[in-house]
Coordinates of C-alpha atoms and ligand atoms in Angstrom, one line a residue:
X1 CA 0.0 0.0 0.0
X2 CA 1.3 3.4 -0.9
X3 CA 1.3 5.9 1.9
X4 CA 0.6 9.6 1.4
X5 CA 0.0 12.7 3.5
X6 CA -1.7 16.0 2.7
X7 CA 0.6 19.1 3.1
X8 CA -2.2 20.6 5.3
X9 CA -1.3 18.1 8.1
X10 CA 2.1 19.6 8.7
X11 CA 3.4 22.9 9.9
X12 CA 5.7 25.3 8.0
X13 CA 6.4 26.2 4.4
X14 CA 5.8 23.9 1.5
X15 CA 9.5 23.1 1.5
X16 CA 9.4 22.2 5.2
X17 CA 6.4 20.0 4.7
X18 CA 7.8 18.1 1.8
X19 CA 11.1 17.5 3.5
X20 CA 9.3 16.2 6.6
X21 CA 7.0 13.9 4.6
X22 CA 10.0 12.5 2.7
X23 CA 12.1 12.0 5.8
X24 CA 9.3 10.1 7.5
X25 CA 9.1 7.7 4.6
X26 CA 5.9 8.8 2.8
X27 CA 5.6 7.8 -0.9
X28 CA 3.4 10.7 -1.9
X29 CA 1.7 13.9 -1.0
X30 CA -1.5 15.8 -1.6
X31 CA -0.6 19.4 -2.4
X32 CA -2.9 21.8 -0.7
X33 CA -3.6 24.9 -2.8
X34 CA -2.8 27.3 0.0
X35 CA 0.6 25.8 0.5
X36 CA 1.4 26.2 -3.1
X37 CA 0.0 29.7 -3.4
X38 CA 2.2 31.1 -0.6
X39 CA 5.3 29.4 -1.9
X40 CA 7.9 31.2 -4.0
X41 CA 8.6 27.9 -5.8
X42 CA 6.9 27.5 -9.2
X43 CA 4.8 24.4 -9.7
X44 CA 7.5 23.0 -11.9
X45 CA 10.1 23.6 -9.2
X46 CA 7.8 21.9 -6.7
X47 CA 7.5 18.9 -9.0
X48 CA 11.3 18.7 -9.2
X49 CA 11.6 19.1 -5.5
X50 CA 9.2 16.2 -4.9
X51 CA 10.9 14.0 -7.5
X52 CA 14.3 14.7 -5.8
X53 CA 12.7 13.7 -2.4
X54 CA 11.2 10.6 -3.9
X55 CA 7.6 11.8 -3.4
X56 CA 4.9 11.5 -6.0
X57 CA 2.2 14.2 -6.1
X58 CA -0.9 12.2 -5.8
X59 CA -3.6 14.9 -5.6
X60 CA -4.2 18.6 -5.9
X61 CA -6.8 20.1 -3.7
X62 CA -9.3 21.5 -2.9
X63 CA -11.4 22.7 -5.8
X64 CA -14.5 24.2 -4.2
X65 CA -18.1 25.2 -5.1
X66 CA -18.1 23.8 -8.6
X67 CA -21.3 21.9 -9.3
X68 CA -25.0 22.6 -9.6
X69 CA -24.8 26.3 -10.4
X70 CA -26.5 28.5 -13.0
X71 CA -24.8 28.8 -16.5
X72 CA -22.8 32.0 -16.0
X73 CA -21.3 30.7 -12.7
X74 CA -20.7 27.4 -14.4
X75 CA -18.7 29.1 -17.2
X76 CA -16.6 30.9 -14.7
X77 CA -16.0 27.7 -12.8
X78 CA -14.8 25.9 -15.9
X79 CA -12.4 28.7 -16.6
X80 CA -11.2 28.5 -13.0
X81 CA -10.8 24.7 -13.4
X82 CA -8.7 25.1 -16.6
X83 CA -6.3 27.4 -14.8
X84 CA -5.9 24.8 -12.0
X85 CA -5.3 22.1 -14.6
X86 CA -2.5 24.3 -15.9
X87 CA -1.0 24.2 -12.4
X88 CA -1.5 20.5 -12.1
X89 CA 0.2 19.9 -15.5
X90 CA 3.3 21.7 -14.2
X91 CA 3.1 19.8 -10.9
X92 CA 2.8 16.6 -12.8
X93 CA -0.3 15.4 -11.0
X94 CA -3.4 14.1 -12.6
X95 CA -6.0 14.0 -9.9
X96 CA -8.0 17.0 -8.7
X97 CA -10.2 16.9 -5.6
X98 CA -13.6 18.6 -6.1
X99 CA -15.4 18.9 -2.8
X100 CA -19.2 19.2 -2.7
X101 CA -20.5 22.7 -2.9
X102 CA -21.3 25.0 0.0
X103 CA -22.0 27.9 -2.3
X104 CA -25.2 30.0 -2.1
X105 CA -25.2 29.8 -5.9
X106 CA -25.7 26.1 -5.9
X107 CA -29.1 24.5 -6.4
X108 CA -30.5 21.2 -5.1
X109 CA -30.4 19.4 -8.5
X110 CA -28.5 16.1 -8.8
X111 CA -29.0 16.0 -12.5
X112 CA -27.4 19.4 -13.0
X113 CA -24.6 18.5 -10.6
X114 CA -24.0 15.3 -12.5
X115 CA -24.1 17.0 -15.9
X116 CA -21.7 19.7 -14.9
X117 CA -19.3 17.2 -13.4
X118 CA -19.5 15.3 -16.6
X119 CA -18.4 18.4 -18.5
X120 CA -15.6 18.9 -16.0
X121 CA -14.6 15.3 -16.5
X122 CA -14.5 15.9 -20.3
X123 CA -12.2 18.9 -19.9
X124 CA -10.0 17.0 -17.4
X125 CA -9.8 13.9 -19.7
X126 CA -8.6 16.1 -22.6
X127 CA -5.6 17.0 -20.4
X128 CA -5.0 13.5 -19.2
X129 CA -6.5 14.3 -15.8
X130 CA -9.3 13.2 -13.6
X131 CA -11.8 14.5 -11.0
X132 CA -12.2 12.9 -7.5
X133 CA -15.6 14.2 -6.1
X134 CA -15.8 14.3 -2.3
X135 CA -18.9 14.9 -0.2
X136 CA -18.0 17.3 2.6
X137 CA -20.0 16.4 5.7
X138 CA -21.3 20.0 5.6
X139 CA -21.9 20.2 1.9
X140 CA -24.9 22.3 1.0
X141 CA -26.8 19.6 -0.8
X142 CA -24.4 16.7 -1.0
X143 CA -23.1 15.8 2.5
X144 CA -22.9 11.9 2.5
X145 CA -20.7 9.6 0.5
X146 CA -23.7 7.7 -0.8
X147 CA -25.1 10.9 -2.3
X148 CA -21.7 11.8 -3.9
X149 CA -21.6 8.2 -5.4
X150 CA -25.1 8.6 -6.9
X151 CA -23.9 11.8 -8.6
X152 CA -20.7 10.3 -9.8
X153 CA -22.7 7.4 -11.2
X154 CA -25.0 9.8 -12.9
X155 CA -22.1 11.9 -14.3
X156 CA -21.1 8.7 -16.0
X157 CA -17.7 9.8 -17.2
X158 CA -14.5 7.8 -17.0
X159 CA -12.6 10.8 -15.6
X160 CA -15.1 11.4 -12.8
X161 CA -14.8 9.3 -9.7
X162 CA -15.1 9.5 -5.9
X163 CA -12.8 10.7 -3.2
X164 CA -13.7 8.9 0.1
X165 CA -12.6 10.7 3.2
X166 CA -13.0 8.7 6.4
X167 CA -13.8 11.8 8.4
X168 CA -16.8 12.9 6.3
X169 CA -18.1 9.3 6.2
X170 CA -17.6 8.4 9.8
X171 CA -18.6 11.7 11.3
X172 CA -22.0 11.3 9.7
X173 CA -22.4 7.8 11.0
X174 CA -23.1 6.6 7.5
X175 CA -23.8 2.9 6.8
X176 CA -20.4 1.6 5.6
X177 CA -21.6 -1.6 3.9
X178 CA -22.6 0.4 0.8
X179 CA -18.9 1.1 0.2
X180 CA -18.4 -2.5 -0.9
X181 CA -20.9 -1.9 -3.8
X182 CA -18.7 0.8 -5.4
X183 CA -16.3 -0.6 -8.0
X184 CA -12.7 0.0 -6.7
X185 CA -11.8 1.7 -10.0
X186 CA -14.3 4.4 -9.4
X187 CA -12.7 5.3 -6.0
X188 CA -10.1 7.7 -7.3
X189 CA -8.7 8.7 -3.9
X190 CA -8.8 7.7 -0.2
X191 CA -8.2 10.2 2.6
X192 CA -7.8 9.1 6.2
X193 CA -8.4 10.9 9.4
X194 CA -9.5 9.8 12.8
X195 CA -11.2 12.1 15.3
X196 CA -12.4 12.1 18.9
X197 CA -16.2 11.6 19.4
X198 CA -17.4 15.2 19.9
X199 CA -20.9 16.5 19.7
X200 CA -20.3 19.7 17.9
X201 CA -20.7 21.4 14.5
X202 CA -19.2 19.0 12.0
X203 CA -17.2 21.7 10.1
X204 CA -15.6 22.8 13.4
X205 CA -15.0 19.2 14.4
X206 CA -13.3 18.6 11.0
X207 CA -11.2 21.7 10.8
X208 CA -9.8 21.7 14.3
X209 CA -10.0 18.2 15.8
X210 CA -9.0 15.6 13.2
X211 CA -6.4 13.2 14.4
X212 CA -4.1 10.6 12.8
X213 CA -5.6 7.0 12.6
X214 CA -5.4 5.3 16.0
X215 CA -5.5 8.5 18.0
X216 CA -9.3 9.1 18.0
X217 CA -12.5 7.1 18.3
X218 CA -13.3 6.2 14.7
X219 CA -12.9 2.6 13.5
X220 CA -10.5 3.3 10.6
X221 CA -9.7 -0.4 10.3
X222 CA -13.3 -1.3 9.5
X223 CA -13.6 1.7 7.1
X224 CA -10.4 1.0 5.2
X225 CA -11.3 -2.7 5.2
X226 CA -14.5 -1.9 3.3
X227 CA -12.6 0.4 0.8
X228 CA -9.9 -2.2 0.1
X229 CA -12.5 -4.8 -0.4
X230 CA -13.6 -2.9 -3.5
X231 CA -10.2 -3.4 -5.1
X232 CA -9.1 0.2 -4.5
X233 CA -5.4 0.2 -5.1
X234 CA -4.5 3.9 -4.7
X235 CA -2.7 5.5 -1.8
X236 CA -3.8 5.6 1.8
X237 CA -3.4 9.3 2.3
X238 CA -3.7 11.2 5.6
X239 CA -5.7 14.4 5.6
X240 CA -5.7 15.8 9.1
X241 CA -6.7 19.3 10.1
X242 CA -5.5 19.7 13.7
X243 CA -4.7 22.9 15.5
X244 CA -1.9 21.4 17.5
X245 CA -0.2 19.5 14.6
X246 CA -0.4 22.6 12.5
X247 CA 2.0 24.3 15.0
X248 CA 4.2 21.3 15.7
X249 CA 7.6 20.4 14.4
X250 CA 6.7 19.0 11.0
X251 CA 9.4 16.3 11.1
X252 CA 8.0 15.0 14.4
X253 CA 4.4 15.2 13.2
X254 CA 5.3 13.4 10.0
X255 CA 6.8 10.5 12.0
X256 CA 3.7 10.4 14.2
X257 CA 1.6 10.4 11.0
X258 CA 3.7 7.5 9.6
X259 CA 3.4 5.6 12.8
X260 CA -0.4 5.9 12.5
X261 CA -0.4 4.3 9.1
X262 CA 1.9 1.5 10.2
X263 CA -0.5 0.8 13.1
X264 CA -3.4 0.8 10.7
X265 CA -1.6 -1.5 8.3
X266 CA -1.0 -3.9 11.2
X267 CA -4.6 -3.8 12.2
X268 CA -5.5 -4.6 8.6
X269 CA -3.4 -7.7 8.7
X270 CA -0.2 -6.6 7.2
X271 CA 2.8 -8.4 8.7
X272 CA 4.5 -6.6 11.5
X273 CA 6.7 -7.5 14.4
X274 CA 4.1 -8.6 16.9
X275 CA 4.1 -6.9 20.3
X276 CA 5.3 -9.3 22.9
X277 CA 3.1 -9.7 26.0
X278 CA 3.9 -7.2 28.7
X279 CA 3.5 -8.5 32.2
X280 CA 4.0 -5.6 34.5
X281 CA 5.9 -2.6 35.6
X282 CA 9.5 -3.7 36.3
X283 CA 10.7 -0.5 37.8
X284 CA 10.4 3.3 37.5
X285 CA 13.5 5.4 37.6
X286 CA 13.7 8.8 39.2
X287 CA 16.6 11.1 38.4
X288 CA 17.7 12.9 41.6
X289 CA 20.5 15.1 42.8
X290 CA 22.1 15.8 46.1
X291 CA 19.1 17.6 47.5
X292 CA 16.3 15.5 46.1
X293 CA 18.0 12.1 46.4
X294 CA 18.0 12.1 50.2
X295 CA 14.5 13.6 50.2
X296 CA 13.2 10.8 48.0
X297 CA 15.1 8.2 50.0
X298 CA 13.6 9.4 53.2
X299 CA 10.1 9.4 51.7
X300 CA 10.5 5.9 50.3
X301 CA 11.9 4.7 53.6
X302 CA 8.9 6.1 55.6
X303 CA 6.6 4.5 53.0
X304 CA 8.1 1.1 53.9
X305 CA 10.6 0.7 51.0
X306 CA 14.1 -0.6 51.6
X307 CA 17.2 0.2 49.6
X308 CA 17.9 -3.4 48.6
X309 CA 20.6 -2.9 45.9
X310 CA 23.3 -0.6 44.7
X311 CA 24.1 -0.6 41.0
X312 CA 27.5 -2.1 40.2
X313 CA 28.8 0.6 38.0
X314 CA 26.4 3.6 38.3
X315 CA 25.2 5.8 41.1
X316 CA 21.8 4.1 41.1
X317 CA 20.0 2.7 44.1
X318 CA 17.2 0.1 43.9
X319 CA 14.4 0.6 46.4
X320 CA 11.9 -2.2 46.8
X321 CA 8.7 -3.2 48.6
X322 CA 7.0 -6.3 47.3
X323 CA 7.1 -6.0 43.6
X324 CA 7.2 -2.2 43.7
X325 CA 10.6 -1.0 42.5
X326 CA 12.0 2.4 42.3
X327 CA 15.4 3.3 41.1
X328 CA 17.0 6.5 42.4
X329 CA 19.5 7.6 39.8
X330 CA 21.8 10.3 41.2
X331 CA 23.1 11.5 37.9
X332 CA 21.2 14.7 38.1
X333 CA 17.8 16.3 38.0
X334 CA 15.3 18.0 40.4
X335 CA 13.6 14.6 40.8
X336 CA 11.7 13.5 37.8
X337 CA 10.7 10.2 36.2
X338 CA 13.5 9.6 33.8
X339 CA 12.5 6.1 32.8
X340 CA 9.8 3.5 33.1
X341 CA 10.5 -0.1 32.6
X342 CA 8.0 -2.7 31.5
X343 CA 8.5 -6.4 31.9
X344 CA 8.3 -8.0 28.4
X345 CA 8.0 -11.6 27.5
X346 CA 10.6 -10.9 24.8
X347 CA 12.5 -7.7 25.4
X348 CA 14.6 -8.0 22.2
X349 CA 11.5 -8.4 20.1
X350 CA 9.8 -5.5 22.0
X351 CA 12.8 -3.3 21.0
X352 CA 12.7 -4.5 17.4
X353 CA 9.0 -3.7 17.2
X354 CA 9.6 -0.3 18.7
X355 CA 12.2 0.5 16.1
X356 CA 9.9 -0.7 13.3
X357 CA 7.4 1.9 14.5
X358 CA 10.0 4.6 14.4
X359 CA 10.5 4.9 18.1
X360 CA 13.9 6.6 18.8
X361 CA 16.1 3.9 20.2
X362 CA 18.3 5.1 23.0
X363 CA 22.0 4.4 23.1
X364 CA 22.9 1.5 25.4
X365 CA 25.4 2.1 28.1
X366 CA 26.3 -1.0 29.9
X367 CA 29.3 -3.0 30.8
X368 CA 29.9 -6.5 29.3
X369 CA 28.8 -8.2 32.5
X370 CA 25.6 -6.1 32.9
X371 CA 22.1 -6.7 31.5
X372 CA 21.6 -5.3 28.0
X373 CA 18.4 -3.3 28.5
X374 CA 16.9 -1.9 25.3
X375 CA 15.2 1.4 25.7
X376 CA 13.4 3.8 23.5
X377 CA 12.4 7.5 24.0
X378 CA 8.7 8.2 24.5
X379 CA 7.5 11.5 23.0
X380 CA 8.0 13.4 26.3
X381 CA 11.6 12.1 26.5
X382 CA 10.9 9.5 29.2
X383 CA 13.0 6.4 28.5
X384 CA 11.0 3.2 28.2
X385 CA 12.9 0.1 29.0
X386 CA 11.9 -3.5 28.0
X387 CA 13.2 -6.0 30.5
X388 CA 13.0 -9.4 32.1
X389 CA 14.4 -10.5 35.4
X390 CA 18.1 -10.3 34.5
X391 CA 18.4 -6.6 35.2
X392 CA 18.2 -7.2 39.0
X393 CA 21.6 -8.9 38.9
X394 CA 23.2 -5.5 38.0
X395 CA 22.5 -4.5 41.6
X396 CA 24.7 -5.6 44.5
X397 CA 22.4 -6.6 47.4
X398 CA 22.7 -4.3 50.4
X399 CA 21.4 -6.9 52.7
X400 CA 18.2 -5.0 53.4
X401 CA 15.1 -7.1 52.8
X402 CA 12.6 -5.3 50.6
X403 CA 10.8 -8.1 48.8
X404 CA 9.5 -10.0 51.8
X405 CA 9.4 -7.1 54.3
X406 CA 6.2 -6.2 55.9
X407 CA 6.9 -2.6 54.9
X408 CA 3.7 -0.7 54.7
X409 CA 1.8 -3.2 52.6
X410 CA 2.7 -2.1 49.1
X411 CA 2.7 -4.9 46.6
X412 CA 3.6 -3.5 43.2
X413 CA 3.2 -0.6 40.8
X414 CA -0.4 0.2 39.7
X415 CA 0.4 3.0 37.2
X416 CA 2.9 5.7 36.2
X417 CA 1.4 9.0 35.4
X418 CA 3.1 11.5 33.1
X419 CA 2.1 15.0 32.2
X420 CA 2.7 15.4 28.5
X421 CA 4.1 18.5 26.7
X422 CA 1.1 20.2 25.1
X423 CA 2.2 19.3 21.6
X424 CA 2.7 15.6 22.2
X425 CA -0.5 14.3 23.9
X426 CA -2.1 12.6 21.0
X427 CA 1.3 11.5 19.7
X428 CA 2.0 9.9 23.1
X429 CA -1.2 7.9 23.1
X430 CA -0.4 6.6 19.6
X431 CA 3.2 5.9 20.6
X432 CA 2.2 3.6 23.5
X433 CA -0.6 2.0 21.4
X434 CA 1.7 1.1 18.5
X435 CA 5.2 0.8 20.0
X436 CA 4.1 -1.1 23.2
X437 CA 0.9 -2.5 22.0
X438 CA -1.1 -1.0 24.8
X439 CA -4.8 -0.1 24.5
X440 CA -5.8 3.5 25.0
X441 CA -8.9 4.3 27.1
X442 CA -11.3 7.0 26.1
X443 CA -9.9 10.4 27.1
X444 CA -11.5 12.0 30.2
X445 CA -11.5 15.7 31.2
X446 CA -11.7 17.3 34.6
X447 CA -11.7 20.8 35.9
X448 CA -8.6 21.4 37.9
X449 CA -8.0 24.6 39.9
X450 CA -5.7 26.0 37.2
X451 CA -7.5 24.9 34.1
X452 CA -9.0 21.9 32.4
X453 CA -6.9 18.7 32.3
X454 CA -7.4 16.0 29.7
X455 CA -6.3 12.5 30.8
X456 CA -6.0 9.3 28.9
X457 CA -4.7 6.0 30.1
X458 CA -3.0 3.2 28.1
X459 CA -3.1 -0.3 29.5
X460 CA -2.3 -3.9 28.6
X461 CA -5.1 -6.4 28.4
X462 CA -4.3 -7.8 31.8
X463 CA -4.2 -4.3 33.4
X464 CA -0.8 -5.0 34.8
X465 CA 0.8 -2.1 32.9
X466 CA -1.0 1.2 33.1
X467 CA 0.4 4.5 32.0
X468 CA -1.7 7.6 32.6
X469 CA -1.1 10.6 30.2
X470 CA -2.2 14.1 31.2
X471 CA -2.2 17.4 29.6
X472 CA -3.5 20.9 30.3
X473 CA -5.9 21.8 27.5
X474 CA -4.3 25.1 26.8
X475 CA -0.7 26.1 27.1
X476 CA 0.1 27.0 30.7
X477 CA 1.0 30.6 31.4
X478 CA 2.9 32.1 34.3
X479 CA 0.1 31.8 36.7
X480 CA -1.2 28.4 36.1
X481 CA 1.4 25.9 37.1
X482 CA 0.4 24.8 40.6
X483 CA 2.8 21.9 40.2
X484 CA 4.6 22.3 36.9
X485 CA 4.0 19.2 34.8
X486 CA 3.4 16.8 37.7
X487 CA 4.4 13.2 37.4
X488 CA 3.7 10.4 39.8
X489 CA 4.1 6.7 40.5
X490 CA 1.2 4.9 42.1
X491 CA 1.8 1.7 44.1
X492 CA -0.8 -0.9 45.0
X493 CA -1.8 -1.8 48.5
X494 CA -4.4 -4.4 49.6
X495 CA -5.3 -2.3 52.5
X496 CA -4.8 1.4 51.8
X497 CA -6.0 2.5 55.2
X498 CA -3.5 0.3 57.0
X499 CA -0.8 1.5 54.6
X500 CA -1.7 5.2 55.3
X501 CA -1.7 4.6 59.0
X502 CA 1.7 2.9 58.9
X503 CA 3.2 5.5 56.7
X504 CA 1.9 8.3 58.8
X505 CA 3.4 6.7 61.9
X506 CA 6.7 6.5 60.1
X507 CA 6.6 10.2 59.2
X508 CA 6.0 9.9 55.5
X509 CA 5.2 13.3 53.9
X510 CA 1.6 12.6 53.1
X511 CA -0.8 15.1 51.6
X512 CA -3.6 16.5 53.9
X513 CA -7.0 16.5 52.3
X514 CA -9.5 19.3 53.4
X515 CA -12.7 18.5 55.4
X516 CA -14.9 19.9 52.6
X517 CA -13.8 17.0 50.4
X518 CA -15.3 14.5 52.9
X519 CA -18.5 16.4 53.4
X520 CA -18.9 16.4 49.6
X521 CA -18.0 12.8 49.4
X522 CA -20.6 11.9 52.0
X523 CA -23.2 13.8 49.9
X524 CA -22.2 12.3 46.6
X525 CA -21.3 8.7 47.3
X526 CA -22.4 8.1 50.9
X527 CA -19.7 5.7 52.0
X528 CA -20.5 3.8 55.2
X529 CA -20.0 6.2 58.2
X530 CA -17.0 4.2 59.7
X531 CA -15.3 4.1 56.3
X532 CA -15.9 7.8 55.8
X533 CA -14.4 8.5 59.2
X534 CA -11.3 6.5 58.5
X535 CA -10.9 8.1 55.1
X536 CA -11.1 11.5 56.8
X537 CA -8.7 10.6 59.5
X538 CA -6.0 9.4 57.1
X539 CA -6.6 11.8 54.2
X540 CA -7.5 8.9 52.0
X541 CA -9.6 9.7 48.9
X542 CA -12.4 7.6 47.5
X543 CA -14.1 6.9 44.2
X544 CA -16.5 4.4 42.8
X545 CA -17.5 3.3 39.3
X546 CA -19.9 0.7 38.0
X547 CA -17.2 -1.9 38.5
X548 CA -15.9 -1.3 41.9
X549 CA -14.3 1.1 44.4
X550 CA -11.0 3.0 44.6
X551 CA -9.2 4.2 47.7
X552 CA -6.0 6.2 47.3
X553 CA -3.7 8.8 48.9
X554 CA -0.8 10.9 47.9
X555 CA 2.5 12.2 49.2
X556 CA 3.5 15.8 49.0
X557 CA 5.5 16.9 45.9
X558 CA 9.1 15.7 46.3
X559 CA 11.5 17.9 44.5
X560 CA 9.8 20.1 42.0
X561 CA 7.4 17.8 40.2
X562 CA 7.2 14.2 41.4
X563 CA 4.9 12.7 44.0
X564 CA 3.9 9.2 45.0
X565 CA 0.4 7.6 45.3
X566 CA -0.9 4.5 47.0
X567 CA -4.0 2.9 45.6
X568 CA -6.4 0.1 46.3
X569 CA -8.7 -1.2 43.6
X570 CA -11.7 -3.1 45.0
X571 CA -13.6 -5.1 42.5
X572 CA -12.9 -4.1 38.9
X573 CA -12.6 -0.4 39.4
X574 CA -11.2 0.9 36.1
X575 CA -10.3 4.5 36.6
X576 CA -7.7 6.6 38.3
X577 CA -9.7 8.7 40.7
X578 CA -10.0 11.6 38.2
X579 CA -12.8 13.1 40.3
X580 CA -10.3 13.6 43.1
X581 CA -7.4 14.9 41.1
X582 CA -8.5 18.6 41.5
X583 CA -8.5 18.2 45.3
X584 CA -5.0 16.8 45.1
X585 CA -3.8 19.6 42.8
X586 CA -5.2 22.3 45.1
X587 CA -3.6 20.7 48.1
X588 CA -0.2 20.5 46.3
X589 CA -0.6 24.1 45.3
X590 CA -1.4 25.2 48.9
X591 CA 1.7 23.5 50.3
X592 CA 3.8 25.1 47.6
X593 CA 2.6 28.6 48.5
X594 CA 2.9 27.9 52.2
X595 CA 6.5 26.7 51.8
X596 CA 7.4 29.8 49.6
X597 CA 6.0 32.3 52.2
X598 CA 7.3 30.3 55.2
Ligands
LIG1 O1 -12.4 21.6 5.4 C1 -12.5 21.6 4.2 O2 -13.0 22.6 3.5 C2 -12.0 20.5 3.4 C3 -11.4 20.6 2.2 C4 -10.9 19.5 1.5 C5 -11.1 18.3 2.0 O3 -10.6 17.2 1.4 C6 -11.7 18.1 3.2 O4 -11.9 16.9 3.7 C7 -12.2 19.2 3.9
LIG2 MG1 -11.0 15.4 2.5

């Protein structure tokens, strides 16, 4: 399958966009008229540039408001089309996208639309070109793919066919089965975009919120499956209008785009290096310095962890409690999550898969006698390690007993939560989905004290690997960051109240939750009175969903951005306590201000 991308997906000049598309391995591009019009390069130069980069120009677009108009407008439209054919000739491209009219000049007359498209097809054919007619979901009279297909059939011209765009089809909830009745040769072009499920004006939805396949809620696999079943053999071409991608580094966005098509191809049954099973969080590494190192060590200690190992060649300590493992890496940093490690059934294959999905492979630094851990960089820079048990032998035991210690009842790692850079949120979800083979949940949003936060978790089928991704919905200004880009590790306990009690007694820096929260909790969820009293006493938060209950508590922020959480899932509770996150954020903020003025 050839892979294409519309220049509108990427930021920058036409030159930037073409270079980025080529570097990411695309075969072809759709040239957007706006990108050409603002370019100093002539169409012939653009053609040469594309040829040099190994890119074909698969489509020129958009040609608007053509069909079903009165004769004088029709004449003007034909003239306008001829001038665009001139441009296409120089570009060396043969397919022009005509999108269904939104013009006040247009009339509701399929016969007229078909007759005028027939004439346009005649003009195109004379120049060795063809017309791909696309129903915009907000077209004035033609707004569904089946309607556009009726008109193309009626136009009955070999140079007039369809452009199917997944956004327009799926946003309208059209019946997909009809696609299979269209001869593949009459589908001249296929455009792909995903999108989140939003209940809003479809034009706004399309122009601002499209996503690359696998990032949103549409079933692109089913859609493309229908199209390929027709015998369509043209490119799979991304056409994504997205406010964030339009401002992002085009090279990065193009890689994200390519990753989306690789994931789609795999879901359609193309061979790929299958994702090995992930069995859990092996460890999470915090980079610390001489101030934050002792602070973290003290907190972990009071939380029942023991320093059970020292790395043989690096200034890295292993802290354990049950299967909860934290590395403190003293090579720098104000305390932040520098790496997360997942246990893989086949770490070598995990790394090969990651590389095949264009994940940046990190250089390996290890001595001959140390475990060879493969790692890739996630979009936010966090290193993701794939490992099995071998890595533990890189640590010299300290003699302290962490694995069997009573500690404070922690058993393992429930999730790692990472705040994403504004530009990389959707990229990150797709990264974890494709590179690690995790399944993204639906995004959720909550109102935090300093703005809305969007949150999305990615998990493995057994729910033993959970990574929560968060982002502020707008760029943060000077005022907003209560805790700048907070990150946390959540550990599991079978008895959160007992853990909280033990940790408090040991002097762990736990976060105090205000009384108002418990009054509101009583009103909302009415936990049994003795439970409510215990939650209140130990500043433990509570949530419930249709599957079960969730009890959890937090530490203060340690260093500038990291804190720790302890959670207990009762029954099949699926969430992360999003309803309680604003309470935690406000409490962290209060402490920060108190410390500053104190
Ligand atoms: O938003 C638009 O106008 C527009 C233009 C061309 C397309 O192919 C499309 O899907 C949308
Ligand atoms: Mg389109």
